[in-house]
Every structure is written in structure tokens, then in C-alpha cells.
């Protein structure tokens, strides 16, 4: 069994540093790099690509909504046509930086509100999947396990990775608990480990209401901006190995 451990990185901006990128890179196998819309800037993008190549990691683009102040976590109504364009714009920018450093972009994972919107909105999901496919049909599309986004990716002809979250809680419909609720993020290492092992070994997760739902775990996400991120990543990698 091979399980990919991914992390959203490159989310610093100008004088503001977010996360511990280089430390996280020691324990994950894939990184999703912010592309300037919700976080990141050209210099941060280039530096994060350089670090990821040094650690021999899979490099993915992490396009989000144009919302620096809200970190891309606020829902903004956009049309499928707008989604197509903004994803292509951001992925293209990161792809250029990866290519310039003699690397290869491997995957795309939408960020935050865009990710959650596409998990439920078929038209938006199809627009995102088509945008990725038109750039490079060999790119892998990351999406919430069992969501409209993974369905759209498969329908478009892309290889998809069903993503699960180590440090987030789940609703009974398989969606992530909104961050506006107090129990959206897990901080206890034991609970995180228990949830991850259950998802990997039994392909299921317990929701906040106590229901148990089926889930497909191709890749596991840890958040770089979680204050416990590095410690959790180290512990999870050791446990999974």
C-alpha cells in the first residue's frame, strides 16, 4: 500500500510568514503551493518550488479564490467560466516556475472555499477539471473523497486522487465541517492519528454526529498553518510507515 501525505505550503506573503514549510517538507510526499490569489507571491512561489525540488517532492498547484484578506476561505460567487480562467491562470504561473527550475508539475488541488464549492457544485467542478485537463492531461486532480470534483476529474479523463483530511472533522454527507464551527479542526495528536489510521485501514471516518461513513483515502492532507502541523506530520509519517 502506498499513501500520499500532502501539505498546503507557500502561503507566506511579502513580510508575513505562515507555516513552517521546510520542516513540513521533511515528512510529506507531496506539496500544494499557493499561487498568489489566496496566499503566496511570486518570490514565495519560486522559493517554495526550490525547496520542494531539493526534498524530491511531488509539486502541485494550489489555486484559490482571489481573496488574500480572507485567505481564500470565504465563499465568493463565480461562474464556471470564471473558475476555468482563474484556475488556468494560477496553475500556469506555478507551472512556469517549476519548469524554469527543471522540475515537473504533478498535480492540482483547489484551495479553501473554491475546493469546498467544487465538492458540491457539478458545473464548477467540471469547469475546474476541464481547465486542468486543457493545461496538461497528465496532471492529477486532488479532490475531496467522493465529491463532485473527483467525479468531474474522472469524467474529464484526468487521474484523480481522493483526498482525506488528517486534522479536519467531517459532516454526515462527507463534507468537511465549516471552519466557522468550533470543532472543525483537530488539534489532539491522538485523535488525528486515530482518524487517519481508520481512514487508511478501514476506508471510513466517524463524523461529528457519530455516524460512520465510507471514504476513499488516496492522499492525506495536513495543514501547514496548523500550529501542531510539523509534530503531527512527523508522528503520522512514522505511524504510516
mmCIF file of C-alpha atoms in Angstrom:
data_model
loop_
_atom_site.group_PDB
_atom_site.id
_atom_site.type_symbol
_atom_site.label_atom_id
_atom_site.label_comp_id
_atom_site.label_asym_id
_atom_site.label_seq_id
_atom_site.Cartn_x
_atom_site.Cartn_y
_atom_site.Cartn_z
ATOM 1 C CA UNK A 1 0.000 0.000 0.000
ATOM 2 C CA UNK A 2 1.186 3.497 -0.868
ATOM 3 C CA UNK A 3 -0.357 6.503 0.840
ATOM 4 C CA UNK A 4 0.492 10.043 -0.217
ATOM 5 C CA UNK A 5 0.859 12.607 2.569
ATOM 6 C CA UNK A 6 0.316 16.126 1.238
ATOM 7 C CA UNK A 7 0.510 19.625 2.681
ATOM 8 C CA UNK A 8 -0.569 23.105 1.563
ATOM 9 C CA UNK A 9 2.542 25.294 1.571
ATOM 10 C CA UNK A 10 3.948 28.502 0.104
ATOM 11 C CA UNK A 11 1.303 30.530 1.918
ATOM 12 C CA UNK A 12 3.563 33.289 3.193
ATOM 13 C CA UNK A 13 3.144 36.721 1.622
ATOM 14 C CA UNK A 14 5.583 39.624 1.487
ATOM 15 C CA UNK A 15 6.767 40.283 5.041
ATOM 16 C CA UNK A 16 4.313 37.793 6.558
ATOM 17 C CA UNK A 17 5.446 34.236 7.252
ATOM 18 C CA UNK A 18 2.837 31.478 7.574
ATOM 19 C CA UNK A 19 3.705 27.891 8.444
ATOM 20 C CA UNK A 20 6.992 26.025 8.730
ATOM 21 C CA UNK A 21 7.426 24.975 5.134
ATOM 22 C CA UNK A 22 10.904 23.458 5.148
ATOM 23 C CA UNK A 23 10.229 21.468 8.314
ATOM 24 C CA UNK A 24 6.964 20.110 6.886
ATOM 25 C CA UNK A 25 8.746 19.033 3.714
ATOM 26 C CA UNK A 26 10.787 16.515 5.719
ATOM 27 C CA UNK A 27 7.705 14.435 6.441
ATOM 28 C CA UNK A 28 5.329 14.730 3.444
ATOM 29 C CA UNK A 29 5.493 13.324 -0.075
ATOM 30 C CA UNK A 30 3.513 16.000 -1.962
ATOM 31 C CA UNK A 31 3.181 19.764 -1.601
ATOM 32 C CA UNK A 32 0.437 22.055 -2.883
ATOM 33 C CA UNK A 33 1.868 25.527 -3.486
ATOM 34 C CA UNK A 34 -0.292 28.647 -3.236
ATOM 35 C CA UNK A 35 -0.386 30.625 -6.467
ATOM 36 C CA UNK A 36 -0.872 34.222 -5.325
ATOM 37 C CA UNK A 37 -4.655 34.570 -5.225
ATOM 38 C CA UNK A 38 -5.415 33.439 -1.661
ATOM 39 C CA UNK A 39 -1.811 33.459 -0.412
ATOM 40 C CA UNK A 40 1.743 33.468 -1.659
ATOM 41 C CA UNK A 41 3.538 35.820 -4.038
ATOM 42 C CA UNK A 42 5.974 35.280 -6.936
ATOM 43 C CA UNK A 43 9.076 35.172 -4.738
ATOM 44 C CA UNK A 44 7.478 32.848 -2.180
ATOM 45 C CA UNK A 45 6.258 30.595 -5.004
ATOM 46 C CA UNK A 46 9.734 30.354 -6.548
ATOM 47 C CA UNK A 47 11.417 29.710 -3.200
ATOM 48 C CA UNK A 48 8.885 27.029 -2.243
ATOM 49 C CA UNK A 49 9.389 25.277 -5.580
ATOM 50 C CA UNK A 50 13.146 25.319 -4.999
ATOM 51 C CA UNK A 51 12.754 23.807 -1.536
ATOM 52 C CA UNK A 52 10.325 21.138 -2.779
ATOM 53 C CA UNK A 53 12.694 20.085 -5.561
ATOM 54 C CA UNK A 54 15.525 19.842 -3.027
ATOM 55 C CA UNK A 55 13.399 17.428 -0.992
ATOM 56 C CA UNK A 56 12.348 15.497 -4.144
ATOM 57 C CA UNK A 57 8.609 16.019 -3.536
ATOM 58 C CA UNK A 58 5.633 15.921 -5.868
ATOM 59 C CA UNK A 59 4.762 19.541 -6.655
ATOM 60 C CA UNK A 60 1.192 20.652 -7.147
ATOM 61 C CA UNK A 61 -0.537 23.961 -7.815
ATOM 62 C CA UNK A 62 -2.956 25.200 -5.153
ATOM 63 C CA UNK A 63 -5.246 27.726 -6.887
ATOM 64 C CA UNK A 64 -7.787 29.619 -4.804
ATOM 65 C CA UNK A 65 -10.310 32.414 -4.937
ATOM 66 C CA UNK A 66 -8.956 35.985 -5.266
ATOM 67 C CA UNK A 67 -9.200 36.721 -1.545
ATOM 68 C CA UNK A 68 -5.911 37.500 0.206
ATOM 69 C CA UNK A 69 -7.591 39.076 3.216
ATOM 70 C CA UNK A 70 -9.851 36.069 3.782
ATOM 71 C CA UNK A 71 -7.125 33.524 2.919
ATOM 72 C CA UNK A 72 -9.422 32.097 0.240
ATOM 73 C CA UNK A 73 -11.754 30.641 2.843
ATOM 74 C CA UNK A 74 -14.714 32.937 2.143
ATOM 75 C CA UNK A 75 -17.202 31.805 -0.473
ATOM 76 C CA UNK A 76 -17.348 34.125 -3.489
ATOM 77 C CA UNK A 77 -19.861 33.517 -6.238
ATOM 78 C CA UNK A 78 -18.083 32.843 -9.529
ATOM 79 C CA UNK A 79 -19.325 31.395 -12.802
ATOM 80 C CA UNK A 80 -17.886 28.193 -14.280
ATOM 81 C CA UNK A 81 -16.237 30.323 -16.969
ATOM 82 C CA UNK A 82 -14.527 32.422 -14.302
ATOM 83 C CA UNK A 83 -13.450 29.287 -12.457
ATOM 84 C CA UNK A 84 -11.913 27.886 -15.632
ATOM 85 C CA UNK A 85 -9.901 31.052 -16.202
ATOM 86 C CA UNK A 86 -8.707 31.672 -12.641
ATOM 87 C CA UNK A 87 -7.539 28.062 -12.246
ATOM 88 C CA UNK A 88 -5.703 28.181 -15.579
ATOM 89 C CA UNK A 89 -4.075 31.497 -14.699
ATOM 90 C CA UNK A 90 -2.734 30.272 -11.366
ATOM 91 C CA UNK A 91 -1.695 26.791 -12.469
ATOM 92 C CA UNK A 92 0.080 28.293 -15.469
ATOM 93 C CA UNK A 93 2.060 30.656 -13.259
ATOM 94 C CA UNK A 94 3.293 27.897 -10.954
ATOM 95 C CA UNK A 95 3.925 25.525 -13.855
ATOM 96 C CA UNK A 96 6.234 28.141 -15.397
ATOM 97 C CA UNK A 97 8.223 28.440 -12.175
ATOM 98 C CA UNK A 98 8.537 24.665 -11.817
ATOM 99 C CA UNK A 99 9.620 24.296 -15.447
ATOM 100 C CA UNK A 100 12.164 27.119 -15.075
ATOM 101 C CA UNK A 101 13.771 25.157 -12.239
ATOM 102 C CA UNK A 102 13.873 21.947 -14.326
ATOM 103 C CA UNK A 103 11.068 20.283 -12.407
ATOM 104 C CA UNK A 104 7.638 18.989 -13.401
ATOM 105 C CA UNK A 105 4.247 19.920 -12.037
ATOM 106 C CA UNK A 106 2.442 16.748 -10.962
ATOM 107 C CA UNK A 107 -0.977 17.736 -9.637
ATOM 108 C CA UNK A 108 -3.560 20.434 -8.921
ATOM 109 C CA UNK A 109 -5.570 20.888 -5.738
ATOM 110 C CA UNK A 110 -8.040 23.773 -5.410
ATOM 111 C CA UNK A 111 -7.868 25.667 -2.133
ATOM 112 C CA UNK A 112 -10.314 26.506 0.623
ATOM 113 C CA UNK A 113 -13.709 27.811 -0.400
ATOM 114 C CA UNK A 114 -13.098 27.005 -4.073
ATOM 115 C CA UNK A 115 -12.349 23.392 -3.108
ATOM 116 C CA UNK A 116 -15.470 23.109 -0.959
ATOM 117 C CA UNK A 117 -17.683 24.794 -3.556
ATOM 118 C CA UNK A 118 -16.445 22.442 -6.270
ATOM 119 C CA UNK A 119 -17.059 19.458 -3.985
ATOM 120 C CA UNK A 120 -20.804 20.108 -4.282
ATOM 121 C CA UNK A 121 -21.291 22.147 -7.484
ATOM 122 C CA UNK A 122 -21.077 19.921 -10.559
ATOM 123 C CA UNK A 123 -20.791 22.771 -13.084
ATOM 124 C CA UNK A 124 -17.994 24.423 -11.126
ATOM 125 C CA UNK A 125 -16.239 21.073 -10.703
ATOM 126 C CA UNK A 126 -16.403 20.338 -14.424
ATOM 127 C CA UNK A 127 -15.000 23.783 -15.255
ATOM 128 C CA UNK A 128 -12.053 23.253 -12.918
ATOM 129 C CA UNK A 129 -11.394 19.738 -14.217
ATOM 130 C CA UNK A 130 -11.519 20.906 -17.846
ATOM 131 C CA UNK A 131 -9.179 23.795 -17.062
ATOM 132 C CA UNK A 132 -6.621 21.392 -15.591
ATOM 133 C CA UNK A 133 -7.045 18.896 -18.435
ATOM 134 C CA UNK A 134 -6.577 21.590 -21.084
ATOM 135 C CA UNK A 135 -3.281 22.609 -19.467
ATOM 136 C CA UNK A 136 -1.865 19.085 -19.161
ATOM 137 C CA UNK A 137 -3.943 15.919 -19.159
ATOM 138 C CA UNK A 138 -1.222 14.099 -17.200
ATOM 139 C CA UNK A 139 -1.834 16.273 -14.124
ATOM 140 C CA UNK A 140 -3.556 14.563 -11.193
ATOM 141 C CA UNK A 141 -6.599 16.361 -9.780
ATOM 142 C CA UNK A 142 -6.922 16.278 -5.988
ATOM 143 C CA UNK A 143 -10.463 16.496 -4.657
ATOM 144 C CA UNK A 144 -12.488 15.695 -1.567
ATOM 145 C CA UNK A 145 -13.105 11.964 -1.422
ATOM 146 C CA UNK A 146 -16.294 11.033 -3.288
ATOM 147 C CA UNK A 147 -17.057 14.638 -4.265
ATOM 148 C CA UNK A 148 -18.336 16.252 -7.451
ATOM 149 C CA UNK A 149 -14.760 17.381 -8.116
ATOM 150 C CA UNK A 150 -13.316 13.864 -8.216
ATOM 151 C CA UNK A 151 -16.277 12.731 -10.324
ATOM 152 C CA UNK A 152 -15.676 15.589 -12.756
ATOM 153 C CA UNK A 153 -11.992 14.762 -12.965
ATOM 154 C CA UNK A 154 -12.707 11.151 -13.855
ATOM 155 C CA UNK A 155 -15.344 12.207 -16.386
ATOM 156 C CA UNK A 156 -12.891 14.625 -17.997
ATOM 157 C CA UNK A 157 -10.255 11.921 -18.350
ATOM 158 C CA UNK A 158 -7.903 13.028 -15.586
ATOM 159 C CA UNK A 159 -6.364 10.781 -13.000
ATOM 160 C CA UNK A 160 -7.832 11.797 -9.642
ATOM 161 C CA UNK A 161 -6.691 11.429 -6.056
ATOM 162 C CA UNK A 162 -9.460 11.134 -3.464
ATOM 163 C CA UNK A 163 -8.288 13.298 -0.601
ATOM 164 C CA UNK A 164 -8.987 12.904 3.106
ATOM 165 C CA UNK A 165 -8.027 15.243 5.924
ATOM 166 C CA UNK A 166 -5.988 14.284 8.949
ATOM 167 C CA UNK A 167 -6.808 17.322 11.053
ATOM 168 C CA UNK A 168 -10.358 18.195 9.982
ATOM 169 C CA UNK A 169 -13.705 16.795 11.121
ATOM 170 C CA UNK A 170 -16.441 15.527 8.826
ATOM 171 C CA UNK A 171 -20.163 16.031 8.368
ATOM 172 C CA UNK A 172 -22.528 13.114 7.670
ATOM 173 C CA UNK A 173 -22.700 13.995 3.938
ATOM 174 C CA UNK A 174 -18.929 13.562 3.639
ATOM 175 C CA UNK A 175 -18.188 17.292 3.571
ATOM 176 C CA UNK A 176 -15.743 18.989 5.913
ATOM 177 C CA UNK A 177 -17.075 20.757 8.984
ATOM 178 C CA UNK A 178 -17.092 24.516 8.237
ATOM 179 C CA UNK A 179 -14.210 26.346 9.887
ATOM 180 C CA UNK A 180 -16.717 28.720 11.462
ATOM 181 C CA UNK A 181 -17.668 25.917 13.867
ATOM 182 C CA UNK A 182 -15.558 25.215 16.939
ATOM 183 C CA UNK A 183 -14.955 21.523 16.197
ATOM 184 C CA UNK A 184 -13.808 21.958 12.581
ATOM 185 C CA UNK A 185 -10.088 21.384 13.241
ATOM 186 C CA UNK A 186 -8.486 18.605 15.268
ATOM 187 C CA UNK A 187 -5.521 19.599 17.435
ATOM 188 C CA UNK A 188 -5.149 16.481 19.596
ATOM 189 C CA UNK A 189 -2.447 14.225 18.106
ATOM 190 C CA UNK A 190 -4.072 11.026 19.355
ATOM 191 C CA UNK A 191 -7.388 11.887 17.676
ATOM 192 C CA UNK A 192 -5.629 12.797 14.444
ATOM 193 C CA UNK A 193 -3.701 9.526 14.418
ATOM 194 C CA UNK A 194 -6.817 7.512 15.207
ATOM 195 C CA UNK A 195 -8.771 9.195 12.420
ATOM 196 C CA UNK A 196 -6.022 8.723 9.834
ATOM 197 C CA UNK A 197 -5.493 5.037 10.615
ATOM 198 C CA UNK A 198 -9.233 4.416 10.439
ATOM 199 C CA UNK A 199 -9.430 6.129 7.043
ATOM 200 C CA UNK A 200 -6.444 4.238 5.664
ATOM 201 C CA UNK A 201 -7.079 0.789 7.093
ATOM 202 C CA UNK A 202 -10.886 0.675 7.055
ATOM 203 C CA UNK A 203 -11.747 3.313 4.436
ATOM 204 C CA UNK A 204 -14.178 5.029 6.788
ATOM 205 C CA UNK A 205 -14.412 8.048 9.073
ATOM 206 C CA UNK A 206 -16.546 8.967 12.068
ATOM 207 C CA UNK A 207 -18.474 12.218 11.640
ATOM 208 C CA UNK A 208 -19.129 14.881 14.259
ATOM 209 C CA UNK A 209 -22.568 13.360 14.830
ATOM 210 C CA UNK A 210 -21.134 9.897 15.484
ATOM 211 C CA UNK A 211 -22.104 8.407 12.117
ATOM 212 C CA UNK A 212 -19.583 6.245 10.290
ATOM 213 C CA UNK A 213 -19.313 6.893 6.544
ATOM 214 C CA UNK A 214 -17.258 5.266 3.796
ATOM 215 C CA UNK A 215 -14.332 7.208 2.400
ATOM 216 C CA UNK A 216 -11.537 6.621 -0.127
ATOM 217 C CA UNK A 217 -8.082 7.664 1.028
ATOM 218 C CA UNK A 218 -5.595 8.120 -1.821
ATOM 219 C CA UNK A 219 -3.887 11.140 -0.310
ATOM 220 C CA UNK A 220 -3.965 12.592 3.204
ATOM 221 C CA UNK A 221 -3.815 16.331 3.807
ATOM 222 C CA UNK A 222 -2.104 18.051 6.711
ATOM 223 C CA UNK A 223 -2.343 21.825 7.009
ATOM 224 C CA UNK A 224 0.907 23.742 7.141
ATOM 225 C CA UNK A 225 -0.748 26.617 9.005
ATOM 226 C CA UNK A 226 -1.832 24.300 11.841
ATOM 227 C CA UNK A 227 0.346 25.215 14.842
ATOM 228 C CA UNK A 228 0.796 21.488 15.521
ATOM 229 C CA UNK A 229 1.465 20.747 11.839
ATOM 230 C CA UNK A 230 5.112 19.670 11.980
ATOM 231 C CA UNK A 231 4.682 17.499 15.057
ATOM 232 C CA UNK A 232 1.600 15.839 13.559
ATOM 233 C CA UNK A 233 3.335 15.259 10.225
ATOM 234 C CA UNK A 234 6.333 13.605 11.879
ATOM 235 C CA UNK A 235 4.164 11.374 14.020
ATOM 236 C CA UNK A 236 1.856 10.390 11.167
ATOM 237 C CA UNK A 237 4.690 9.562 8.804
ATOM 238 C CA UNK A 238 6.293 7.294 11.397
ATOM 239 C CA UNK A 239 2.978 5.597 12.131
ATOM 240 C CA UNK A 240 2.068 5.085 8.468
ATOM 241 C CA UNK A 241 5.488 3.675 7.649
#
